[in-house]
Amino acid sequence: MTKPENMMTWKDLEIGSIVTEPGNASQYQTGAWRSQRPIHDFTKCIKCGLCYLFCPEGCIGQNAEGYFEADLFYCKGCGICARECWTRAIKMVEEEE
Amino acid sequence: MADKVGIEVSVAIGDAVKLARADVVAAYPITPQTHIVEHLAELVASGELDAAYIPVESEHSAMSACLGAAATGARVFTATAGQGLELMHEVVYVASSMQLPMVMTVANRALSAPLSVWGDHSDVMSVRDVGWIQIFTENGQEVVDNVLCAFRIAEDRRVLLPVMVHLDGFHLSHMIEPILFPEQAEVDRFLPPNQYPFPLDTAKPVTMGAFAPPVIYSETKKAQEVNIRASQEVIIECWREFGDAFGRYYSPVEGYHSEDARVLLLTMGSFSETAMTAIDRMRDDGKSVGLVRLRLWRPFPFEEIRRAVKEAEVLIVVDRALSFGGPGGPVCSEVRSALYGEAKRPKVVSFVGGLGGRDISLDGFEAIVSRGMEIAETGSEREFEMFGVRE
């Protein structure tokens, strides 16, 4: 694996800044853009997966117990999951709280 | 080596691109570049050139098609001028930043408004900072030679950059000149097949032109800057090997009676030929004048310029473009900055002339030299003057 972006010098770049390693967008922490964070209440979650279907970032997956949860490394805090959740199991809270 | 052929320079460019065995031509016709791409369309239609000719709907699309073609590892050519280069502008940056080799001839043309199809260097200056290698030519033979060199420089593994070959619109593009064409076998020896290292290939997927957040963008630009500066060595090597093969040698900066001259003119492009004749005339009158011709516009040959002018007392730079509200002539501005740190340097006088197709005659160049010396003597060389404007 090549170096992470914040470690690369200009000499490490491939010609024309071509990316030769497929899938390295996964290194990009889009979660840093977030101003609001989703809080999942698993007592209300019915594991329907609607949040997973609606998430534009594709960052929601099932945890070990089968509940759906956002990966905060990628979650941009758009709130679509909270809006779509049938059982109101997801609440958006301000990051600073 | 064949005999000289009398041929329009634009048509000769098409023939040179055929000799270079271009794979893809994507272009949109615009005066005064039209005959170049018309001739290439004929060559492809008749089967004389085995290439894909992509007749696009605009220059923006022409350059976009060239990017895609270059990314496959094809040998790519396009041509434009003036407003066409302006419409292409956004994508021109992308070609150099993605290090996609290709060759573009620009039949230099003034910019609107008012509308002018005639030649000057306004279009060149709008692409000064786009990161392409840029070569200027003075006659048809130089254009043909440098189109061949441009492919080799662009595709060199140590460079991988797009190259512009500039020729003055009409003054060069529409002239019929005697031109020597090398034989196909000679060109094939000089110009090996393109070996672009990352051709689009589903078996080896890559991402080209990805986005760069602040954490990496500066590094990409530093790499680009180091690369284009380093290309000068390869350009010089290519010109030397071209000279060894074909007998015509080129350099980033070329002199004409410049070694011992007290007063030097500095020009770029086809009117250097008129300037040379003017120098002959002034030398016959006993004046100590010479000419420095700038061939390599980017990367700018700082050291060569310093060497070429350091012994002169006065250096008169004649630009064919204006930087409105700025330092006057863009070439002069670069020359001044090249000389600023030198302990011994000539007084630099800036003229702007030959705009929108207006000629500068032999008498004109003599008048520029006289006026330039006058300005230098009175110490008022900080300003620039427009030459030949009716007051």
Short mmCIF file of C-alpha atoms in Angstrom, two decimals, chain A:
data_model
loop_
_atom_site.label_atom_id
_atom_site.label_comp_id
_atom_site.label_asym_id
_atom_site.label_seq_id
_atom_site.Cartn_x
_atom_site.Cartn_y
_atom_site.Cartn_z
CA MET A 1 0.00 0.00 0.00
CA THR A 2 1.19 3.52 -0.82
CA LYS A 3 1.57 6.13 1.88
CA PRO A 4 -1.50 7.93 3.20
CA GLU A 5 -2.04 11.31 1.51
CA ASN A 6 -0.84 13.39 4.44
CA MET A 7 2.50 11.53 4.44
CA MET A 8 3.19 11.71 0.70
CA THR A 9 5.84 14.09 -0.64
CA TRP A 10 5.75 15.46 -4.21
CA LYS A 11 8.33 12.82 -5.14
CA ASP A 12 5.96 10.01 -4.13
CA LEU A 13 3.35 11.03 -6.69
CA GLU A 14 2.90 9.02 -9.87
CA ILE A 15 3.13 10.91 -13.18
CA GLY A 16 0.19 13.26 -13.64
CA SER A 17 -0.90 12.33 -10.09
CA ILE A 18 -2.41 9.14 -11.49
CA VAL A 19 -3.82 6.84 -8.82
CA THR A 20 -2.60 3.31 -9.46
CA GLU A 21 -4.10 1.73 -6.36
CA PRO A 22 -7.81 0.98 -6.92
CA GLY A 23 -10.16 1.88 -4.09
CA ASN A 24 -7.90 4.30 -2.27
CA ALA A 25 -10.82 6.73 -1.90
CA SER A 26 -11.54 4.67 1.24
CA GLN A 27 -8.63 6.53 2.86
CA TYR A 28 -10.50 9.80 2.55
CA GLN A 29 -12.12 10.79 5.84
CA THR A 30 -15.30 12.49 4.64
CA GLY A 31 -16.50 12.29 8.25
CA ALA A 32 -14.40 15.38 8.92
CA TRP A 33 -16.97 17.47 7.01
CA ARG A 34 -19.74 16.62 9.49
CA SER A 35 -21.45 19.21 11.68
CA GLN A 36 -24.16 16.82 12.94
CA ARG A 37 -23.79 13.21 14.00
CA PRO A 38 -26.44 10.42 13.90
CA ILE A 39 -27.25 8.69 17.20
CA HIS A 40 -28.79 5.23 16.76
CA ASP A 41 -31.26 4.03 19.41
CA PHE A 42 -31.14 0.25 19.08
CA THR A 43 -34.19 -0.18 21.36
CA LYS A 44 -36.26 1.36 18.53
CA CYS A 45 -34.37 -0.12 15.55
CA ILE A 46 -36.32 -2.91 13.77
CA LYS A 47 -33.39 -3.80 11.45
CA CYS A 48 -35.44 -2.89 8.34
CA GLY A 49 -32.35 -1.45 6.59
CA LEU A 50 -34.10 1.60 5.15
CA CYS A 51 -31.33 3.90 6.46
CA TYR A 52 -28.79 1.64 4.74
CA LEU A 53 -30.71 1.97 1.45
CA PHE A 54 -31.05 5.76 1.64
CA CYS A 55 -27.54 6.67 2.84
CA PRO A 56 -25.94 8.54 -0.12
CA GLU A 57 -22.48 7.89 1.27
CA GLY A 58 -22.99 4.12 1.61
CA CYS A 59 -21.49 4.35 5.09
CA ILE A 60 -24.26 2.51 6.99
CA GLY A 61 -23.77 -1.18 7.73
CA GLN A 62 -24.94 -3.84 10.19
CA ASN A 63 -23.07 -4.36 13.44
CA ALA A 64 -22.48 -7.73 15.15
CA GLU A 65 -26.03 -7.78 16.55
CA GLY A 66 -27.53 -6.94 13.15
CA TYR A 67 -28.44 -3.33 13.99
CA PHE A 68 -27.74 -0.67 11.38
CA GLU A 69 -25.10 1.92 12.24
CA ALA A 70 -23.22 4.71 10.43
CA ASP A 71 -19.42 4.54 10.07
CA LEU A 72 -18.44 7.95 11.44
CA PHE A 73 -15.14 7.92 9.49
CA TYR A 74 -17.25 8.50 6.34
CA CYS A 75 -20.64 9.82 7.59
CA LYS A 76 -21.03 13.46 6.40
CA GLY A 77 -23.97 14.07 8.75
CA CYS A 78 -26.55 14.78 6.04
CA GLY A 79 -29.40 13.47 8.23
CA ILE A 80 -31.23 11.57 5.48
CA CYS A 81 -31.18 8.36 7.58
CA ALA A 82 -32.83 10.17 10.51
CA ARG A 83 -35.46 11.64 8.23
CA GLU A 84 -36.30 8.31 6.59
CA CYS A 85 -36.23 6.06 9.68
CA TRP A 86 -39.80 4.69 10.26
CA THR A 87 -39.36 4.18 13.97
CA ARG A 88 -37.45 7.41 14.74
CA ALA A 89 -34.50 5.32 15.92
CA ILE A 90 -31.97 7.82 14.55
CA LYS A 91 -31.51 11.31 15.96
CA MET A 92 -29.11 13.96 14.65
CA VAL A 93 -27.14 15.84 17.31
CA GLU A 94 -24.70 18.74 16.93
CA GLU A 95 -21.07 17.57 16.83
CA GLU A 96 -20.03 19.86 19.64
CA GLU A 97 -22.65 18.39 22.01
#
